[in-house]
mmCIF file with all atom_site columns, C-alpha atoms in Angstrom:
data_model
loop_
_atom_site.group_PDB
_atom_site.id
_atom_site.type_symbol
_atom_site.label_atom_id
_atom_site.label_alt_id
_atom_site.label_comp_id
_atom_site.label_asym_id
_atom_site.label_entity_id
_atom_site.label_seq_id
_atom_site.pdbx_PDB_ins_code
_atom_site.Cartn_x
_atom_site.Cartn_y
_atom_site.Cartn_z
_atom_site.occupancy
_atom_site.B_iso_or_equiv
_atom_site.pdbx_formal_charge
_atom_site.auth_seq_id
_atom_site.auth_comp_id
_atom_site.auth_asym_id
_atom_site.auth_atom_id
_atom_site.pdbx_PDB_model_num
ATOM 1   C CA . UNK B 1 1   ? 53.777 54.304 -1.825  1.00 48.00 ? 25  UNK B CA 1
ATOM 2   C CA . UNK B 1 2   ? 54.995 50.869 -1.004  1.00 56.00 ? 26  UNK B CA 1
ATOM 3   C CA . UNK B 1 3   ? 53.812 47.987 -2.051  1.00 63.00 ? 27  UNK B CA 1
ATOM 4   C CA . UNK B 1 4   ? 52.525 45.141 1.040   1.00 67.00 ? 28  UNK B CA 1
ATOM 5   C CA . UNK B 1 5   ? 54.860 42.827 1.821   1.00 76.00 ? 29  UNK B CA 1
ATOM 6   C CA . UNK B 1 6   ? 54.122 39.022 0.260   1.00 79.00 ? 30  UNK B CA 1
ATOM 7   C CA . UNK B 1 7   ? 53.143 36.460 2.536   1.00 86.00 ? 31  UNK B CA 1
ATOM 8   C CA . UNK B 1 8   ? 54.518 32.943 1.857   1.00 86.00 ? 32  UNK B CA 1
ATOM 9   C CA . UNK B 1 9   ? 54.579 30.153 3.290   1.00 89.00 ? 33  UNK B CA 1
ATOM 10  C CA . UNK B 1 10  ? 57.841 28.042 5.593   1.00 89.00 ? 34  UNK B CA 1
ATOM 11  C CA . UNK B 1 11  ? 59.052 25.818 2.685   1.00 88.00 ? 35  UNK B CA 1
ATOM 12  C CA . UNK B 1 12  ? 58.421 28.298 -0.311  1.00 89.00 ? 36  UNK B CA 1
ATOM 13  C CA . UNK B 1 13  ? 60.594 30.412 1.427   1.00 89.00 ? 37  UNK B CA 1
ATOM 14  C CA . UNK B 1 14  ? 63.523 27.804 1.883   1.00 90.00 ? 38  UNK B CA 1
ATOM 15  C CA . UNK B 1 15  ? 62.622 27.256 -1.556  1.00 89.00 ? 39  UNK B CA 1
ATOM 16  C CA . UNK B 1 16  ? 63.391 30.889 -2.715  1.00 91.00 ? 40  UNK B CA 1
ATOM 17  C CA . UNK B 1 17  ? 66.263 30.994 -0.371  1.00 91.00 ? 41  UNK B CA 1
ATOM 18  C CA . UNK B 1 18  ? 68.101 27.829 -1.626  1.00 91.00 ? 42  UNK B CA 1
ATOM 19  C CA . UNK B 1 19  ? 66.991 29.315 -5.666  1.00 92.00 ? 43  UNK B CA 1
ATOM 20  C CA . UNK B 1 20  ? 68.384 32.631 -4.848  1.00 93.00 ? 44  UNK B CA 1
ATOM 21  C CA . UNK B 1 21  ? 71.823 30.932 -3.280  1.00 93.00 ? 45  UNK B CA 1
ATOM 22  C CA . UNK B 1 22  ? 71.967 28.900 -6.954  1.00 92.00 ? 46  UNK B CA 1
ATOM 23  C CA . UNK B 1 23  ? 71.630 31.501 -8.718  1.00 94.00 ? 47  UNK B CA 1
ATOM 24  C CA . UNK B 1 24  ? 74.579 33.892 -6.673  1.00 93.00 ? 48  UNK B CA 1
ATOM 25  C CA . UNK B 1 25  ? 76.845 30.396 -6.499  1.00 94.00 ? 49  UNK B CA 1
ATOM 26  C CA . UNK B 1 26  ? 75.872 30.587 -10.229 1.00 93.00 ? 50  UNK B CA 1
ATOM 27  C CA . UNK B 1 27  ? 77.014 34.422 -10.506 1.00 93.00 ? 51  UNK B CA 1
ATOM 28  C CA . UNK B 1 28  ? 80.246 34.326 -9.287  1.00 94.00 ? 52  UNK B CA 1
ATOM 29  C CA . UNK B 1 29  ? 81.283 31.170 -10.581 1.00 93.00 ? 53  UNK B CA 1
ATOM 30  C CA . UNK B 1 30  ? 80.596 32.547 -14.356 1.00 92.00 ? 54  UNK B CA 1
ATOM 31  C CA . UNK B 1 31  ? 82.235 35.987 -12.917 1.00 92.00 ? 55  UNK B CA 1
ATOM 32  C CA . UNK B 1 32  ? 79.410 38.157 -13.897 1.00 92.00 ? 56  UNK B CA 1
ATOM 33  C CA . UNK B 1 33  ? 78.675 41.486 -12.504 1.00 93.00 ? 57  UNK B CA 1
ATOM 34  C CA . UNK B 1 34  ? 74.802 42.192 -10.913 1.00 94.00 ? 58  UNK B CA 1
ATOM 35  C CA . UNK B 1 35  ? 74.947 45.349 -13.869 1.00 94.00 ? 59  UNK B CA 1
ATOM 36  C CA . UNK B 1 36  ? 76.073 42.691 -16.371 1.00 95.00 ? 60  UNK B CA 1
ATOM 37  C CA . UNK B 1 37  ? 72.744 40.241 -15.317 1.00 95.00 ? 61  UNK B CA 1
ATOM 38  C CA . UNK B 1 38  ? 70.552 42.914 -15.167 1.00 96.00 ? 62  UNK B CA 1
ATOM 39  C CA . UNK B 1 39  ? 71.333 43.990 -18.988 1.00 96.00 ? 63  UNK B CA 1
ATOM 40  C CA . UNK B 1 40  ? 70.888 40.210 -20.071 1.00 96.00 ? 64  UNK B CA 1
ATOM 41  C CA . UNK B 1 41  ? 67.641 39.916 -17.963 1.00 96.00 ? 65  UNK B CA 1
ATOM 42  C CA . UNK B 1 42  ? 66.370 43.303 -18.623 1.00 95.00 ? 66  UNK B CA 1
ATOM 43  C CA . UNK B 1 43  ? 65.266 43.914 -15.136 1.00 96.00 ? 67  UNK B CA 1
ATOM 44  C CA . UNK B 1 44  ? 66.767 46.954 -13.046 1.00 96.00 ? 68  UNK B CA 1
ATOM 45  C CA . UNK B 1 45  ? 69.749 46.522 -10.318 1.00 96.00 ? 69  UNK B CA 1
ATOM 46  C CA . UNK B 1 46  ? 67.421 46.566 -7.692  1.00 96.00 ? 70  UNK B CA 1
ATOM 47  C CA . UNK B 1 47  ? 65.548 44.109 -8.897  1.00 96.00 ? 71  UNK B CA 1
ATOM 48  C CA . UNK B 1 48  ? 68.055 42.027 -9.279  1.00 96.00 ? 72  UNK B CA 1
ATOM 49  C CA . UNK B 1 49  ? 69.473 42.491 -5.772  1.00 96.00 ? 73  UNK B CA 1
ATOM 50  C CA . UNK B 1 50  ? 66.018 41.425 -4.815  1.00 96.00 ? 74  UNK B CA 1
ATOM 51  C CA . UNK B 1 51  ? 66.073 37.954 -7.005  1.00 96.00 ? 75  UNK B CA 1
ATOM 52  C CA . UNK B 1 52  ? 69.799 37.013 -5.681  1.00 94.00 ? 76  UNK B CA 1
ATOM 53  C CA . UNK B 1 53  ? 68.492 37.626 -1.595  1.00 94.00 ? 77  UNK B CA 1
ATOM 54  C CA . UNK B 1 54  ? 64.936 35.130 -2.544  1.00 92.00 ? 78  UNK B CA 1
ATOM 55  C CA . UNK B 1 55  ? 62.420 38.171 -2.546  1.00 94.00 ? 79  UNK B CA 1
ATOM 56  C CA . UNK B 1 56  ? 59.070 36.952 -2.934  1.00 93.00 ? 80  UNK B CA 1
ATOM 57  C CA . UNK B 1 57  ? 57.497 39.821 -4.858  1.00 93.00 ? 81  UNK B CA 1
ATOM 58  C CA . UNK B 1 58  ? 59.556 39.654 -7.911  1.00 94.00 ? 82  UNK B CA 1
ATOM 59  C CA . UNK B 1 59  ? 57.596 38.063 -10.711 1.00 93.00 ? 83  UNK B CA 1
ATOM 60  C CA . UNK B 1 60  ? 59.016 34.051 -11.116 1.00 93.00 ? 84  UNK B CA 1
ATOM 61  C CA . UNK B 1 61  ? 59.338 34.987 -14.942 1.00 94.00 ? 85  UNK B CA 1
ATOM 62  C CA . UNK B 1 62  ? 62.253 37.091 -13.772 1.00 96.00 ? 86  UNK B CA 1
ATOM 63  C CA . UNK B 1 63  ? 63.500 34.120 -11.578 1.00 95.00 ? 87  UNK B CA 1
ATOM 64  C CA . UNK B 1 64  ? 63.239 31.850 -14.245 1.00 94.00 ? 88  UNK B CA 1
ATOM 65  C CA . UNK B 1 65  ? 65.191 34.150 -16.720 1.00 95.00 ? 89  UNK B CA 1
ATOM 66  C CA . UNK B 1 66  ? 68.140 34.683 -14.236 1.00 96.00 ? 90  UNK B CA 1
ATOM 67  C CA . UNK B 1 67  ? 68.156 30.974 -14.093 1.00 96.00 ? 91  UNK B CA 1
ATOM 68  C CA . UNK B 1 68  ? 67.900 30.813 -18.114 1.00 94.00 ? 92  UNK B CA 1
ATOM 69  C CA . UNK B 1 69  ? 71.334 33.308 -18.625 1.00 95.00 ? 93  UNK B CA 1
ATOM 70  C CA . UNK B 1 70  ? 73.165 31.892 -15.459 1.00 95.00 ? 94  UNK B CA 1
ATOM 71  C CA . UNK B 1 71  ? 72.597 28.449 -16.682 1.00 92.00 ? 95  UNK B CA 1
ATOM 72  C CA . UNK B 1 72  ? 71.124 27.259 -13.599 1.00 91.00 ? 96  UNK B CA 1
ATOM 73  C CA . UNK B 1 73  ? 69.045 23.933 -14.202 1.00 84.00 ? 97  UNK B CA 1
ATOM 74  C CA . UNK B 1 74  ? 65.328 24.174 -12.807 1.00 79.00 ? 98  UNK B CA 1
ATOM 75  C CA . UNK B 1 75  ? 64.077 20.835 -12.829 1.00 72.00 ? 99  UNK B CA 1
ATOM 76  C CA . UNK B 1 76  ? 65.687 18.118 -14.184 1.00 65.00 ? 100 UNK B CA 1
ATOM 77  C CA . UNK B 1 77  ? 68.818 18.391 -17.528 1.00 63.00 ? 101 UNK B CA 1
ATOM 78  C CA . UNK B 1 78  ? 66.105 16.012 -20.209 1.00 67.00 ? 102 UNK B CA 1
ATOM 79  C CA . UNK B 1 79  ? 64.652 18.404 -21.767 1.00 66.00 ? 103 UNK B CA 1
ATOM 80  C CA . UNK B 1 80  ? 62.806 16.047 -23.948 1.00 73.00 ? 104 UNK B CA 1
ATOM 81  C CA . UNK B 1 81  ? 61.094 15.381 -20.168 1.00 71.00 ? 105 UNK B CA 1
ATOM 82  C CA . UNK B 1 82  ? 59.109 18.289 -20.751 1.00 70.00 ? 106 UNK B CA 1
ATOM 83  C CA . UNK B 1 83  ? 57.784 17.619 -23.889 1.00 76.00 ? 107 UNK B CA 1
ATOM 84  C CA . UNK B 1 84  ? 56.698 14.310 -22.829 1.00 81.00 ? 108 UNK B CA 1
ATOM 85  C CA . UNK B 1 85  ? 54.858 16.074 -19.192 1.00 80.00 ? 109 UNK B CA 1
ATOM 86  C CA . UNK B 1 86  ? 53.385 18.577 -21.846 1.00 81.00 ? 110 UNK B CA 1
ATOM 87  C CA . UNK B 1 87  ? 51.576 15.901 -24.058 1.00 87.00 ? 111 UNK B CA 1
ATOM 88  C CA . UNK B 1 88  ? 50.556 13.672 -20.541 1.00 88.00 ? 112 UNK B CA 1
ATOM 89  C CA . UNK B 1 89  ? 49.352 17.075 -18.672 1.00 86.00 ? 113 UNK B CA 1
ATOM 90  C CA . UNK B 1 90  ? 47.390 18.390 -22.232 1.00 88.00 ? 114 UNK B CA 1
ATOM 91  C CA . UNK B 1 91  ? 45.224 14.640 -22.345 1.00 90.00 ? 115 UNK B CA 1
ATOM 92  C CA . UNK B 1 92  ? 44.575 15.146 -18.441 1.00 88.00 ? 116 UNK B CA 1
ATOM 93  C CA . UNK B 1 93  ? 43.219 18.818 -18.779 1.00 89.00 ? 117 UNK B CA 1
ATOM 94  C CA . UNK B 1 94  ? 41.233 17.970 -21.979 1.00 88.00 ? 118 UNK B CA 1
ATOM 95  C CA . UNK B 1 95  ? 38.948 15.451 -19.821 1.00 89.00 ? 119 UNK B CA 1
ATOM 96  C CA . UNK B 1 96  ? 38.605 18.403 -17.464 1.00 84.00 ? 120 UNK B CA 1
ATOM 97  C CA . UNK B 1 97  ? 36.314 20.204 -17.299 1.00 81.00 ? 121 UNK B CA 1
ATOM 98  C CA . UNK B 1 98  ? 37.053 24.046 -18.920 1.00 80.00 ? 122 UNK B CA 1
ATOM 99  C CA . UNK B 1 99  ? 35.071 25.891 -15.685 1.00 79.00 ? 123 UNK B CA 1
ATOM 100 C CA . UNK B 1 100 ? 34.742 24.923 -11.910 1.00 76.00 ? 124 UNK B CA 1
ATOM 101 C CA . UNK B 1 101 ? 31.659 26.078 -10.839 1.00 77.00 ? 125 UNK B CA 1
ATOM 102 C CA . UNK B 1 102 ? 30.732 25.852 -7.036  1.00 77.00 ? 126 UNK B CA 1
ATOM 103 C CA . UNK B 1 103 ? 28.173 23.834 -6.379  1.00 81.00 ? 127 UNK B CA 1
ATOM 104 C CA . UNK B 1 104 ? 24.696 25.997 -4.648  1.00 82.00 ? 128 UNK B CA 1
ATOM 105 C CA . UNK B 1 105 ? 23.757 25.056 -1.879  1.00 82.00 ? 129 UNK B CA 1
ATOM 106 C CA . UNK B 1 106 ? 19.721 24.286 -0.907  1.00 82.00 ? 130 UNK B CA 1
ATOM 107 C CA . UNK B 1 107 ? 18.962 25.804 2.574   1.00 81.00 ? 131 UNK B CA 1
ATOM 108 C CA . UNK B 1 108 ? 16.507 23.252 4.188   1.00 80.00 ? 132 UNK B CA 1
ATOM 109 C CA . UNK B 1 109 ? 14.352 26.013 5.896   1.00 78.00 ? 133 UNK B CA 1
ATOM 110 C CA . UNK B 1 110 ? 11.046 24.238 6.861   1.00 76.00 ? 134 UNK B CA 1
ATOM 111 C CA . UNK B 1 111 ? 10.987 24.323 10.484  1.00 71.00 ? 135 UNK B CA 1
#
């Protein structure tokens, strides 16, 4: 039994195309085998197949730990950066609030 194919969107797919062609440039620059990758990002060859052709349906953990081994940069090379985003992001959530609730509607139904 298969599983249903992801839908995503026109630029999240160029987005996982151009991450997947990083990460094969990546690869074969550092001369490593797909077997090799797969036993430093403990996912299967298939898998990994799937992560170097952009496959939506493999988890973005797995993306980001190809990335990780390979040495492939995901945002920007401060790392500091994200510490900084962290503490800015963590005083912007703690003034939201910790539930969105939809608001109910009132049905005007005096005729």
């Amino acid at each position: 039994m298969g599983r249903n194919k992801i839908q995503v969107g026109t630029v999240a797919s160029a987005a996982l195309a151009h991450f997947a062609t990083l990460l094969s440039i990546q690869r074969k620059e550092k001369k490593i085998t797909v077997e090799e990758l797969c036993s430093r990002v403990g996912a299967s060859k298939p898998t990994m197949i799937k992560i170097l052709k952009g496959d939506p349906s493999v988890s973005i953990g797995l993306y980001f730990e190809t990335a990780w081994v390979l040495g492939v940069s995901l945002f920007e090379p401060d790392e500091n950066r994200f510490a900084i985003k962290h503490k800015t992001n963590a005083k912007i959530e703690a003034l939201l609030p910790n539930r969105v609730r939809r608001k109910k509607v009132i049905l005007d139904d005096d005729f």
